[in-house]
Tab-separated table of N, CA and C in Angstrom:
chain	number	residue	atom	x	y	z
A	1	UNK	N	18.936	3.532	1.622
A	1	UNK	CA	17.915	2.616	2.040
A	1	UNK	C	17.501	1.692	0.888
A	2	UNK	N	17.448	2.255	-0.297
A	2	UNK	CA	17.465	1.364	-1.270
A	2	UNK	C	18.074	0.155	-1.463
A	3	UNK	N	19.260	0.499	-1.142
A	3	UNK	CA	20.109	-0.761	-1.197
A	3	UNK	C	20.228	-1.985	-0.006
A	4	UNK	N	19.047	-1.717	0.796
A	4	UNK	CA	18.846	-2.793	1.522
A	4	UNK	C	18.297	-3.647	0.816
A	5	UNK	N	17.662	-3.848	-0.418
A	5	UNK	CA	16.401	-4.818	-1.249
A	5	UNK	C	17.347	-4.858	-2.648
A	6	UNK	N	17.885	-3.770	-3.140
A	6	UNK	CA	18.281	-3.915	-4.435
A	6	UNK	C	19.568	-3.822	-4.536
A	7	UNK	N	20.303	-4.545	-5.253
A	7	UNK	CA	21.711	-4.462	-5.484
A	7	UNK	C	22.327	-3.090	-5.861
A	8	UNK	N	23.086	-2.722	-5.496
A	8	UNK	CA	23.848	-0.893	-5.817
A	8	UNK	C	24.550	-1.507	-7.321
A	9	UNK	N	23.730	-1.166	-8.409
A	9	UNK	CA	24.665	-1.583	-10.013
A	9	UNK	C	25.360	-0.312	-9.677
A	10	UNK	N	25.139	0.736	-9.207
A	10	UNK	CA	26.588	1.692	-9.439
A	10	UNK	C	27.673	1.820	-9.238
A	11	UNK	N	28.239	0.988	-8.277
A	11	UNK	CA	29.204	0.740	-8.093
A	11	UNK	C	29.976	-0.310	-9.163
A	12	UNK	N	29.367	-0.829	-9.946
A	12	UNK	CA	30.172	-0.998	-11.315
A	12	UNK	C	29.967	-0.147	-12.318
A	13	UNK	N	29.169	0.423	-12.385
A	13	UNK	CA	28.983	1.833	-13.475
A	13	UNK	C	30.245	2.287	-14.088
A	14	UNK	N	30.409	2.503	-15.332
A	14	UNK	CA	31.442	3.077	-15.613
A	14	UNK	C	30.979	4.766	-15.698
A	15	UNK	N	29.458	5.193	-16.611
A	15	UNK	CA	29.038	6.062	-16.635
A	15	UNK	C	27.632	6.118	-16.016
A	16	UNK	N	27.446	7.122	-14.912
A	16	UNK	CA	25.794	6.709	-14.145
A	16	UNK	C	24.719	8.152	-14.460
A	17	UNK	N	24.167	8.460	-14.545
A	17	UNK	CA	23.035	9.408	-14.563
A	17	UNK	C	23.262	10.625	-12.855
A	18	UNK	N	23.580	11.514	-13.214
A	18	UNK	CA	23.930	12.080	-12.198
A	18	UNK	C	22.780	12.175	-10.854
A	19	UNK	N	21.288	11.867	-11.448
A	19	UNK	CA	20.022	11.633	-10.274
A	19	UNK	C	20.232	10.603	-9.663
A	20	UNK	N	20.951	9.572	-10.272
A	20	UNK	CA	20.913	8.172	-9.436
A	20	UNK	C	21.190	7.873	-8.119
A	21	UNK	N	21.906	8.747	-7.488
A	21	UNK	CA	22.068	9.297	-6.302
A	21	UNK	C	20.888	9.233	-5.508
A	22	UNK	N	19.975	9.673	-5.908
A	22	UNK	CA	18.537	9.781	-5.341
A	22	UNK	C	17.767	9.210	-5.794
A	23	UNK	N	17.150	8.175	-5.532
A	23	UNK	CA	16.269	7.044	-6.411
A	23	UNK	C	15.117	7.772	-6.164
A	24	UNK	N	14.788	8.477	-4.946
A	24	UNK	CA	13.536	9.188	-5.011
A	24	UNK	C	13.226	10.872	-6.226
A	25	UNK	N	14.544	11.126	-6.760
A	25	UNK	CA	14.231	12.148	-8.190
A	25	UNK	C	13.174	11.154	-9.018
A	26	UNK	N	13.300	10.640	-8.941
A	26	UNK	CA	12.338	9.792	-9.993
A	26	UNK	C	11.571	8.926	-9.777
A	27	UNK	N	11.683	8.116	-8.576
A	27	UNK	CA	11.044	7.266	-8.382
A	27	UNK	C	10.158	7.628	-7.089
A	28	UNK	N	9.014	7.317	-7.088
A	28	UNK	CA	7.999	6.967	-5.359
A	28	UNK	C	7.876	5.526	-5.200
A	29	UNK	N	8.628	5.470	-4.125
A	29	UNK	CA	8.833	4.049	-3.541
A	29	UNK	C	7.536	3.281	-2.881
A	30	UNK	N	6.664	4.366	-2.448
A	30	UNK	CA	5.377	3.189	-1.955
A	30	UNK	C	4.170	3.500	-2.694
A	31	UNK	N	4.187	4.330	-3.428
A	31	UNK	CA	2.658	4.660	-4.675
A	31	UNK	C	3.260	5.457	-5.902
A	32	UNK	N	2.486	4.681	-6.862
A	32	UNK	CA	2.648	5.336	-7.929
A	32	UNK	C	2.144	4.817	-9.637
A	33	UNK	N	1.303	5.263	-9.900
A	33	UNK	CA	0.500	4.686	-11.035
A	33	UNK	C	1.529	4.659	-12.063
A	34	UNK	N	2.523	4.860	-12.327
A	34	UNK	CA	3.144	4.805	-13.362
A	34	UNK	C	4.271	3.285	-12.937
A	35	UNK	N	4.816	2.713	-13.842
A	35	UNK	CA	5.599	1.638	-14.661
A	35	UNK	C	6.781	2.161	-13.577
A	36	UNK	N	7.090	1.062	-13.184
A	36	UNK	CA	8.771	1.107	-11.984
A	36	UNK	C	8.670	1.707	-10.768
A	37	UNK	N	7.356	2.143	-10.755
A	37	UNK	CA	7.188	3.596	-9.665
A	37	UNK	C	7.478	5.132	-9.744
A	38	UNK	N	7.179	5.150	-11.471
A	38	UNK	CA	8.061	6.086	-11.330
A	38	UNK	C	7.113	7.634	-11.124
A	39	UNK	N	7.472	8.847	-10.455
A	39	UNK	CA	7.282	10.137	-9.945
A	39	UNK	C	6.104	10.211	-11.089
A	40	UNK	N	6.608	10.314	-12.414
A	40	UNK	CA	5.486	10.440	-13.825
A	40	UNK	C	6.226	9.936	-15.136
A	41	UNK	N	4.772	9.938	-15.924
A	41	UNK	CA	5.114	9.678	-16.983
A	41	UNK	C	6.980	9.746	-17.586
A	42	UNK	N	7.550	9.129	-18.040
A	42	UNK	CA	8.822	8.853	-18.835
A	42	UNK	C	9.243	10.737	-19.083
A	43	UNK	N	8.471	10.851	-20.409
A	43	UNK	CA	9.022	11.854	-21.568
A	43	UNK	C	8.385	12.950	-20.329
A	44	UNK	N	7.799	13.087	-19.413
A	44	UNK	CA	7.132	14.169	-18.338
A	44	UNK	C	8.950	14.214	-17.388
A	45	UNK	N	8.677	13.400	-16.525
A	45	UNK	CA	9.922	13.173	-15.751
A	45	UNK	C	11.363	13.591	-16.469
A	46	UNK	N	12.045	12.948	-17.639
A	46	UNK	CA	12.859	13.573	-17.969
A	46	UNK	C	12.951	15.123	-18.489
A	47	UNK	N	11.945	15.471	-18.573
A	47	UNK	CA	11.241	16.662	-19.136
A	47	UNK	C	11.949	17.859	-18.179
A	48	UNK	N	11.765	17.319	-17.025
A	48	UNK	CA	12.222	17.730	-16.065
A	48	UNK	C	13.496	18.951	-15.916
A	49	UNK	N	14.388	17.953	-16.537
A	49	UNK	CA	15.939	18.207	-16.262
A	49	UNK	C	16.380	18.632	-17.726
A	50	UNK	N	15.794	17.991	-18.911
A	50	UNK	CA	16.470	18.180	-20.090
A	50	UNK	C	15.222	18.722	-21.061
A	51	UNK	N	16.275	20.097	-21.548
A	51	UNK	CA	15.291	21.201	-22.062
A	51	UNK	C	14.944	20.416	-23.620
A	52	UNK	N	14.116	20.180	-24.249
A	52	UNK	CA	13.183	20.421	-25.306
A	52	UNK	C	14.333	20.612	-26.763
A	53	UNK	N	14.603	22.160	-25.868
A	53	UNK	CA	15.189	22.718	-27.425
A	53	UNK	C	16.815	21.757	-27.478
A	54	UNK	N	17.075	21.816	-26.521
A	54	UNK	CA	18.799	20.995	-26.620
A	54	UNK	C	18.429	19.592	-26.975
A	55	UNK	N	17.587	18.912	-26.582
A	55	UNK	CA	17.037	17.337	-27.317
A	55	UNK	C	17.057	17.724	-28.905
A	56	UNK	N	16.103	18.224	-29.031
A	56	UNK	CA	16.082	18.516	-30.473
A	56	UNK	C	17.300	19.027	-31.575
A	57	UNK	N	18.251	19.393	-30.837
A	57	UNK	CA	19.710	20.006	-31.601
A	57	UNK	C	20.789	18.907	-31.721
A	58	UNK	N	20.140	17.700	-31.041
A	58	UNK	CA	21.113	16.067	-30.965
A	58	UNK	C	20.330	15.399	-32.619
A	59	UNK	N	21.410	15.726	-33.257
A	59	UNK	CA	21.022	14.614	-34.343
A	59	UNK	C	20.373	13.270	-34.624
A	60	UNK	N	20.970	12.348	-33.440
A	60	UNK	CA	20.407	11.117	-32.895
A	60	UNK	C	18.755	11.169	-32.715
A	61	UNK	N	18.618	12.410	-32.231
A	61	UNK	CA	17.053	12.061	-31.864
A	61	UNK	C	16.268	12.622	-32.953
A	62	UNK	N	16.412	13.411	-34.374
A	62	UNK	CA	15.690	12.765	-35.163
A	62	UNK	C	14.866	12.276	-35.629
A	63	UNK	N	13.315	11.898	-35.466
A	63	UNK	CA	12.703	11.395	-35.542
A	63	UNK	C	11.998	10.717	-34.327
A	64	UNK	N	12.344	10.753	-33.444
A	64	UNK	CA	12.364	10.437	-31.589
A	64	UNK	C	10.898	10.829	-31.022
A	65	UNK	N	10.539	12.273	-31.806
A	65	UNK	CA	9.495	12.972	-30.788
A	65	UNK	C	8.593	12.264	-30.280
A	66	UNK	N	8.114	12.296	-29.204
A	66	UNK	CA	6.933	11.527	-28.636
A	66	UNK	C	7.251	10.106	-27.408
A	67	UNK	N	8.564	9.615	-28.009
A	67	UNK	CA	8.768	8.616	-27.642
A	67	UNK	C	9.667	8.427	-26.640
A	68	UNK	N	9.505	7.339	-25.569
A	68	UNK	CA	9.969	7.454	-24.576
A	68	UNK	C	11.676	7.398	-24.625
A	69	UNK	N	12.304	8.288	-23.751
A	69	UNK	CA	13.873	8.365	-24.133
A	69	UNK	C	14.010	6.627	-23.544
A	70	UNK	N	13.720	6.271	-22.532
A	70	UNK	CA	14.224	4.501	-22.140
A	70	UNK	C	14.354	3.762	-23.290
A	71	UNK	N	13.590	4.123	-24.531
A	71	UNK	CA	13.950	3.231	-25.634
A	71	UNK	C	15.121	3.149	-25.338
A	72	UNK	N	15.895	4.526	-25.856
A	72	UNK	CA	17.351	4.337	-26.979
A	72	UNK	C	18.430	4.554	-25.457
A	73	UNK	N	17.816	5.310	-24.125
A	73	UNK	CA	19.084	5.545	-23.400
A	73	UNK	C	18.337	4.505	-21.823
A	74	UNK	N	19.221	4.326	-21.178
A	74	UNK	CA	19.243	3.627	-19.917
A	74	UNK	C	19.192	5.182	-19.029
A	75	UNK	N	18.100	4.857	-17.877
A	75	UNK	CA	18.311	5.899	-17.112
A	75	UNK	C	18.935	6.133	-15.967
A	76	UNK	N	19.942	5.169	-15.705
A	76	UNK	CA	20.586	5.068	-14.286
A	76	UNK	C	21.874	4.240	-14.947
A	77	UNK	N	22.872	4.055	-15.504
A	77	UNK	CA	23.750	3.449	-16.013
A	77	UNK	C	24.007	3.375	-17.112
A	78	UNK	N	25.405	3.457	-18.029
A	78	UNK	CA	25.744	3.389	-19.201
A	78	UNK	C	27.420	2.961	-19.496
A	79	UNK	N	27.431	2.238	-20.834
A	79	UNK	CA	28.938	1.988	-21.069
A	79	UNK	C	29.320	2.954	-21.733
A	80	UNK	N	28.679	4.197	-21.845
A	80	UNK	CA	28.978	5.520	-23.035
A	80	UNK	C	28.259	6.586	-21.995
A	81	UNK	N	28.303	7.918	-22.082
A	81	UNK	CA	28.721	8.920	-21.549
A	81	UNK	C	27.254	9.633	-21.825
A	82	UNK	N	26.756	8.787	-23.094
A	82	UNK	CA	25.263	9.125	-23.144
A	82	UNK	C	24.098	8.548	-22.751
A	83	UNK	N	24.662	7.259	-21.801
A	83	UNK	CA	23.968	6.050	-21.114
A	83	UNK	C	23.013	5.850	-22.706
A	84	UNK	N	23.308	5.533	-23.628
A	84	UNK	CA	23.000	4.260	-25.070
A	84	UNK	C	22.528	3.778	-24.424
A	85	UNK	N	21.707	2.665	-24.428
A	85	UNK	CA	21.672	1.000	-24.577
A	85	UNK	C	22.386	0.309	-25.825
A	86	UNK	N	22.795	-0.810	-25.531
A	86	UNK	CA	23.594	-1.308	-26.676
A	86	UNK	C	22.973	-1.455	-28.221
A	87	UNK	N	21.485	-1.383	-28.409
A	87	UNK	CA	20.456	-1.598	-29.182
A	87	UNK	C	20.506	-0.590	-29.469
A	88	UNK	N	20.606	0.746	-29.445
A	88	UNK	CA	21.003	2.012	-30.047
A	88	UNK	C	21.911	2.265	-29.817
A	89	UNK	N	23.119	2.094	-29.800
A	89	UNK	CA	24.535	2.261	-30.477
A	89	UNK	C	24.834	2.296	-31.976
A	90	UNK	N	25.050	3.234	-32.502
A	90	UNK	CA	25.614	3.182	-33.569
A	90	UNK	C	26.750	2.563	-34.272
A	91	UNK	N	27.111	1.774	-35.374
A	91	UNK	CA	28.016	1.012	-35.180
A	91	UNK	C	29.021	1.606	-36.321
C-alpha cells in the first residue's frame, strides 16, 4: 500500500534492510510524534533489533554512543552490506 504514494527505491537496491519489507516495523503511517513517522525515537527503534553489546564490538562505532545510527547508516537501502551512507564510508 505504500507504494501507491511513494516510489518502491527497492527495487533498485543493491543491499536493503531486511524490515523494509514492512514500512509499518518502523514507521506509523497516520500518527506519530516522532521525525518520518517513525514508531519511536531513532537509537529506541533500532534498539529494537540490534543488541547494545554487538554495536559496541564494531570498531566503526567508536565513539558513536548516543547518537543517532541515520547519521553514519541509511535505514532502508545501501551500496554496502552495512547500508553506509557515502559520508561515512571509509576511504
Amino acid at each position: 500500500m505504500c507504494w501507491d504514494c511513494h516510489d518502491n527505491f527497492l527495487e533498485k537496491a543493491k543491499f536493503k534492510h531486511d524490515v523494509v519489507e514492512d514500512c509499518t516495523s518502523c514507521h506509523q503511517p497516520h500518527a506519530s510524534v516522532e521525525k518520518n513517522l517513525l514508531a519511536k525515537e531513532v537509537l529506541k527503534l533500532c534498539g529494537d533489533c540490534h543488541d547494545d553489546k554487538d554495536l559496541k564490538a564494531v570498531k566503526g562505532h567508536a565513539g558513536a554512543e548516543g547518537k543517532a545510527c541515520t547519521v553514519c547508516h541509511d535505514p532502508h537501502v545501501g551500496a554496502d552490506k552495512n547500508l553506509l551512507k557515502p559520508s561515512a564510508q571509509t576511504k
